[in-house]
PDB file of C-alpha atoms in Angstrom:
ATOM      1  CA  MET A   1      -0.113   0.156  -0.071  1.00  0.00           C
ATOM      2  CA  GLN A   2       1.379   3.186  -1.470  1.00  0.00           C
ATOM      3  CA  ASP A   3       1.512   6.356   1.554  1.00  0.00           C
ATOM      4  CA  TYR A   4       3.039   9.120   0.164  1.00  0.00           C
ATOM      5  CA  TYR A   5       2.918  10.456  -2.768  1.00  0.00           C
ATOM      6  CA  GLU A   6       4.696   9.654  -6.539  1.00  0.00           C
ATOM      7  CA  PRO A   7       4.679  12.106  -9.028  1.00  0.00           C
ATOM      8  CA  LYS A   8       4.152  10.748 -12.926  1.00  0.00           C
ATOM      9  CA  VAL A   9       6.131  11.139 -16.020  1.00  0.00           C
ATOM     10  CA  GLY A  10       4.631  14.311 -17.726  1.00  0.00           C
ATOM     11  CA  ASP A  11       3.835  15.959 -14.707  1.00  0.00           C
ATOM     12  CA  LEU A  12       4.614  19.059 -13.777  1.00  0.00           C
ATOM     13  CA  ALA A  13       7.549  17.934 -11.117  1.00  0.00           C
ATOM     14  CA  PRO A  14       7.092  20.333  -8.426  1.00  0.00           C
ATOM     15  CA  ASP A  15       9.247  23.272  -7.320  1.00  0.00           C
ATOM     16  CA  PHE A  16      11.550  23.440  -4.340  1.00  0.00           C
ATOM     17  CA  GLN A  17      13.732  25.360  -2.661  1.00  0.00           C
ATOM     18  CA  LEU A  18      16.375  23.844  -0.782  1.00  0.00           C
ATOM     19  CA  PRO A  19      20.528  25.012   0.593  1.00  0.00           C
ATOM     20  CA  SER A  20      23.201  23.674  -1.821  1.00  0.00           C
ATOM     21  CA  THR A  21      27.081  23.581  -1.515  1.00  0.00           C
ATOM     22  CA  ARG A  22      26.726  26.739  -4.004  1.00  0.00           C
ATOM     23  CA  GLY A  23      26.053  28.794  -1.085  1.00  0.00           C
ATOM     24  CA  ARG A  24      22.978  29.658  -1.780  1.00  0.00           C
ATOM     25  CA  ASP A  25      19.302  28.412  -2.073  1.00  0.00           C
ATOM     26  CA  MET A  26      18.597  26.734  -5.302  1.00  0.00           C
ATOM     27  CA  ARG A  27      15.199  26.082  -6.704  1.00  0.00           C
ATOM     28  CA  LEU A  28      14.112  24.054  -9.625  1.00  0.00           C
ATOM     29  CA  GLU A  29      11.946  26.679 -11.005  1.00  0.00           C
ATOM     30  CA  GLU A  30      15.427  28.572 -11.590  1.00  0.00           C
ATOM     31  CA  LEU A  31      16.465  26.069 -14.444  1.00  0.00           C
ATOM     32  CA  ARG A  32      13.423  26.156 -16.385  1.00  0.00           C
ATOM     33  CA  GLY A  33      14.844  25.643 -19.709  1.00  0.00           C
ATOM     34  CA  LYS A  34      17.662  23.197 -19.338  1.00  0.00           C
ATOM     35  CA  ASP A  35      17.238  19.289 -18.563  1.00  0.00           C
ATOM     36  CA  VAL A  36      17.334  18.134 -14.561  1.00  0.00           C
ATOM     37  CA  ILE A  37      18.755  15.195 -13.245  1.00  0.00           C
ATOM     38  CA  LEU A  38      17.137  15.486  -9.641  1.00  0.00           C
ATOM     39  CA  TYR A  39      18.311  12.708  -7.447  1.00  0.00           C
ATOM     40  CA  PHE A  40      17.820  11.491  -4.412  1.00  0.00           C
ATOM     41  CA  TYR A  41      20.475   9.542  -2.450  1.00  0.00           C
ATOM     42  CA  PRO A  42      20.461   8.072   1.009  1.00  0.00           C
ATOM     43  CA  LYS A  43      23.243   9.319   3.070  1.00  0.00           C
ATOM     44  CA  ASP A  44      26.762  10.916   2.125  1.00  0.00           C
ATOM     45  CA  ASP A  45      29.682   9.595   2.805  1.00  0.00           C
ATOM     46  CA  THR A  46      28.128   5.878   2.510  1.00  0.00           C
ATOM     47  CA  PRO A  47      29.814   3.158   0.059  1.00  0.00           C
ATOM     48  CA  GLY A  48      26.897   2.926  -2.761  1.00  0.00           C
ATOM     49  CA  CYS A  49      26.576   7.217  -2.244  1.00  0.00           C
ATOM     50  CA  THR A  50      29.925   7.761  -2.709  1.00  0.00           C
ATOM     51  CA  ALA A  51      30.415   5.113  -6.358  1.00  0.00           C
ATOM     52  CA  GLU A  52      27.150   7.124  -7.042  1.00  0.00           C
ATOM     53  CA  ALA A  53      27.830  10.934  -6.471  1.00  0.00           C
ATOM     54  CA  CYS A  54      31.389   9.979  -7.857  1.00  0.00           C
ATOM     55  CA  SER A  55      29.732   8.698 -11.280  1.00  0.00           C
ATOM     56  CA  PHE A  56      28.186  11.739 -11.698  1.00  0.00           C
ATOM     57  CA  ARG A  57      30.511  13.374 -11.186  1.00  0.00           C
ATOM     58  CA  ASP A  58      32.803  11.546 -13.902  1.00  0.00           C
ATOM     59  CA  LEU A  59      30.219  11.863 -16.429  1.00  0.00           C
ATOM     60  CA  GLU A  60      29.349  15.233 -15.415  1.00  0.00           C
ATOM     61  CA  GLY A  61      31.043  17.289 -17.876  1.00  0.00           C
ATOM     62  CA  ASP A  62      29.034  15.067 -20.850  1.00  0.00           C
ATOM     63  CA  ILE A  63      25.978  15.247 -19.060  1.00  0.00           C
ATOM     64  CA  THR A  64      25.951  18.606 -19.157  1.00  0.00           C
ATOM     65  CA  LYS A  65      27.302  18.577 -23.070  1.00  0.00           C
ATOM     66  CA  GLY A  66      23.936  17.518 -23.487  1.00  0.00           C
ATOM     67  CA  GLY A  67      22.511  20.428 -21.738  1.00  0.00           C
ATOM     68  CA  ALA A  68      21.620  18.101 -18.297  1.00  0.00           C
ATOM     69  CA  VAL A  69      22.940  20.139 -14.671  1.00  0.00           C
ATOM     70  CA  ILE A  70      23.658  17.286 -11.876  1.00  0.00           C
ATOM     71  CA  LEU A  71      21.395  18.049  -9.347  1.00  0.00           C
ATOM     72  CA  GLY A  72      21.561  15.243  -5.495  1.00  0.00           C
ATOM     73  CA  VAL A  73      19.540  15.329  -2.901  1.00  0.00           C
ATOM     74  CA  SER A  74      19.536  13.824   0.570  1.00  0.00           C
ATOM     75  CA  THR A  75      18.959  14.818   4.334  1.00  0.00           C
ATOM     76  CA  ASP A  76      22.437  15.035   5.673  1.00  0.00           C
ATOM     77  CA  PRO A  77      23.014  18.301   7.310  1.00  0.00           C
ATOM     78  CA  MET A  78      24.931  21.026   5.211  1.00  0.00           C
ATOM     79  CA  GLU A  79      28.049  21.161   6.840  1.00  0.00           C
ATOM     80  CA  SER A  80      27.921  17.112   5.992  1.00  0.00           C
ATOM     81  CA  HIS A  81      27.205  17.500   2.399  1.00  0.00           C
ATOM     82  CA  ALA A  82      30.448  20.137   2.140  1.00  0.00           C
ATOM     83  CA  LYS A  83      32.860  17.205   3.134  1.00  0.00           C
ATOM     84  CA  PHE A  84      31.311  14.890   0.704  1.00  0.00           C
ATOM     85  CA  THR A  85      31.326  17.680  -1.989  1.00  0.00           C
ATOM     86  CA  ASN A  86      34.922  18.689  -1.016  1.00  0.00           C
ATOM     87  CA  LYS A  87      36.126  15.334   0.200  1.00  0.00           C
ATOM     88  CA  TYR A  88      35.471  13.262  -3.407  1.00  0.00           C
ATOM     89  CA  LYS A  89      35.634  16.709  -5.226  1.00  0.00           C
ATOM     90  CA  LEU A  90      32.601  16.928  -6.569  1.00  0.00           C
ATOM     91  CA  ASN A  91      31.274  19.137  -9.388  1.00  0.00           C
ATOM     92  CA  PHE A  92      27.323  19.928  -8.948  1.00  0.00           C
ATOM     93  CA  PRO A  93      25.615  20.441  -6.398  1.00  0.00           C
ATOM     94  CA  LEU A  94      24.347  18.867  -3.006  1.00  0.00           C
ATOM     95  CA  LEU A  95      21.257  20.718  -0.861  1.00  0.00           C
ATOM     96  CA  SER A  96      20.341  19.409   1.716  1.00  0.00           C
ATOM     97  CA  ASP A  97      16.652  18.527   2.507  1.00  0.00           C
ATOM     98  CA  GLN A  98      16.860  18.012   6.468  1.00  0.00           C
ATOM     99  CA  THR A  99      12.855  18.254   6.793  1.00  0.00           C
ATOM    100  CA  ALA A 100      12.399  15.442   3.730  1.00  0.00           C
ATOM    101  CA  ASP A 101       9.808  17.865   2.812  1.00  0.00           C
ATOM    102  CA  VAL A 102      11.307  17.631  -1.021  1.00  0.00           C
ATOM    103  CA  SER A 103      11.950  14.140  -0.478  1.00  0.00           C
ATOM    104  CA  LYS A 104       8.640  13.744   0.173  1.00  0.00           C
ATOM    105  CA  MET A 105       6.500  15.764  -2.976  1.00  0.00           C
ATOM    106  CA  TYR A 106       8.510  13.104  -4.950  1.00  0.00           C
ATOM    107  CA  GLY A 107       8.130   9.826  -3.608  1.00  0.00           C
ATOM    108  CA  ALA A 108      12.206   9.384  -2.176  1.00  0.00           C
ATOM    109  CA  TRP A 109      11.270   9.141   1.822  1.00  0.00           C
ATOM    110  CA  ARG A 110      10.515   5.667   2.077  1.00  0.00           C
ATOM    111  CA  GLU A 111       9.935   3.178   5.176  1.00  0.00           C
ATOM    112  CA  LYS A 112      12.944   0.821   4.732  1.00  0.00           C
ATOM    113  CA  ASN A 113      13.627  -2.702   5.810  1.00  0.00           C
ATOM    114  CA  SER A 114      16.806  -3.614   7.796  1.00  0.00           C
ATOM    115  CA  ASN A 115      17.546  -6.284   9.073  1.00  0.00           C
ATOM    116  CA  GLY A 116      13.845  -6.484  10.869  1.00  0.00           C
ATOM    117  CA  ARG A 117      13.960  -2.987  12.089  1.00  0.00           C
ATOM    118  CA  ARG A 118      11.562  -0.677  10.334  1.00  0.00           C
ATOM    119  CA  THR A 119      12.747   3.066   9.561  1.00  0.00           C
ATOM    120  CA  TRP A 120      11.904   6.258   7.434  1.00  0.00           C
ATOM    121  CA  GLY A 121      14.995   7.356   5.058  1.00  0.00           C
ATOM    122  CA  VAL A 122      15.670   8.426   1.359  1.00  0.00           C
ATOM    123  CA  ALA A 123      15.318   6.471  -1.339  1.00  0.00           C
ATOM    124  CA  ARG A 124      17.846   5.988  -4.309  1.00  0.00           C
ATOM    125  CA  MET A 125      15.953   7.014  -7.331  1.00  0.00           C
ATOM    126  CA  THR A 126      16.419   9.957  -9.589  1.00  0.00           C
ATOM    127  CA  TYR A 127      13.365  12.249 -11.449  1.00  0.00           C
ATOM    128  CA  TRP A 128      14.681  13.124 -14.885  1.00  0.00           C
ATOM    129  CA  ILE A 129      12.706  16.956 -15.631  1.00  0.00           C
ATOM    130  CA  SER A 130      12.835  18.149 -19.216  1.00  0.00           C
ATOM    131  CA  THR A 131      13.705  21.818 -19.808  1.00  0.00           C
ATOM    132  CA  ASP A 132       9.713  22.211 -19.760  1.00  0.00           C
ATOM    133  CA  GLY A 133       9.326  21.443 -16.227  1.00  0.00           C
ATOM    134  CA  ARG A 134       7.624  18.124 -16.351  1.00  0.00           C
ATOM    135  CA  ILE A 135       8.773  14.873 -15.932  1.00  0.00           C
ATOM    136  CA  LYS A 136      10.677  12.802 -18.356  1.00  0.00           C
ATOM    137  CA  LYS A 137      11.504  10.002 -16.383  1.00  0.00           C
ATOM    138  CA  ILE A 138      11.632   8.354 -13.167  1.00  0.00           C
ATOM    139  CA  TYR A 139      14.272   5.377 -12.220  1.00  0.00           C
ATOM    140  CA  LYS A 140      14.024   3.774  -9.919  1.00  0.00           C
ATOM    141  CA  ASN A 141      15.447   0.434  -8.082  1.00  0.00           C
ATOM    142  CA  VAL A 142      19.090   2.101  -9.771  1.00  0.00           C
ATOM    143  CA  ASP A 143      22.600   0.636  -9.205  1.00  0.00           C
ATOM    144  CA  ALA A 144      24.057   3.095  -7.558  1.00  0.00           C
ATOM    145  CA  ALA A 145      27.594   2.226  -9.355  1.00  0.00           C
ATOM    146  CA  GLN A 146      26.192   2.176 -13.257  1.00  0.00           C
ATOM    147  CA  HIS A 147      23.281   4.920 -12.350  1.00  0.00           C
ATOM    148  CA  ALA A 148      24.985   7.913 -14.306  1.00  0.00           C
ATOM    149  CA  ASP A 149      26.096   5.896 -17.755  1.00  0.00           C
ATOM    150  CA  GLU A 150      22.819   4.726 -17.389  1.00  0.00           C
ATOM    151  CA  ILE A 151      21.062   8.525 -17.590  1.00  0.00           C
ATOM    152  CA  LEU A 152      24.326   9.392 -19.749  1.00  0.00           C
ATOM    153  CA  ALA A 153      23.021   6.445 -22.128  1.00  0.00           C
ATOM    154  CA  ASP A 154      19.582   8.020 -22.063  1.00  0.00           C
ATOM    155  CA  ILE A 155      20.339  12.124 -22.615  1.00  0.00           C
ATOM    156  CA  GLN A 156      22.893  10.222 -25.601  1.00  0.00           C
ATOM    157  CA  ALA A 157      19.925   8.797 -26.421  1.00  0.00           C
ATOM    158  CA  ALA A 158      17.722  12.224 -26.663  1.00  0.00           C
ATOM    159  CA  ARG A 159      20.038  13.985 -28.168  1.00  0.00           C
ATOM    160  CA  LYS A 160      20.418  11.601 -31.619  1.00  0.00           C
ATOM    161  CA  LYS A 161      15.942  11.565 -31.798  1.00  0.00           C
TER     162      LYS A 161
END
């Protein structure tokens, strides 16, 4: 049973404003005219999240050449994001969603079961938001290490059409 809202492909992506590692709040609306890769991840500096962030870092130039902007979102505080960004030289902004409001708006706030213990947290998922602000594609159950490659391949395929 689903007890959270999850936008669908074709929906207008919910606007938000969150603090970023770029030193200012970022609003999704400000990025209209660009494709946005909005990826949600559970926690800074954990093995899967580090692999995912580093793969986005390594492909950031190719992804932005394809006309897209990468934004990473977790509920970690800005101090944690700053350390994570500096440690791995991340070249795209991380956004701090400490209240989980944005994660909830996007259906990324989920109940998890770890060794029989139920907790709530951010699920690893990504939204590709098109230049008109509509959701173009949703990626769920992603492989952290391969996800950026999948996004880049999809962007390149879309540009060829």
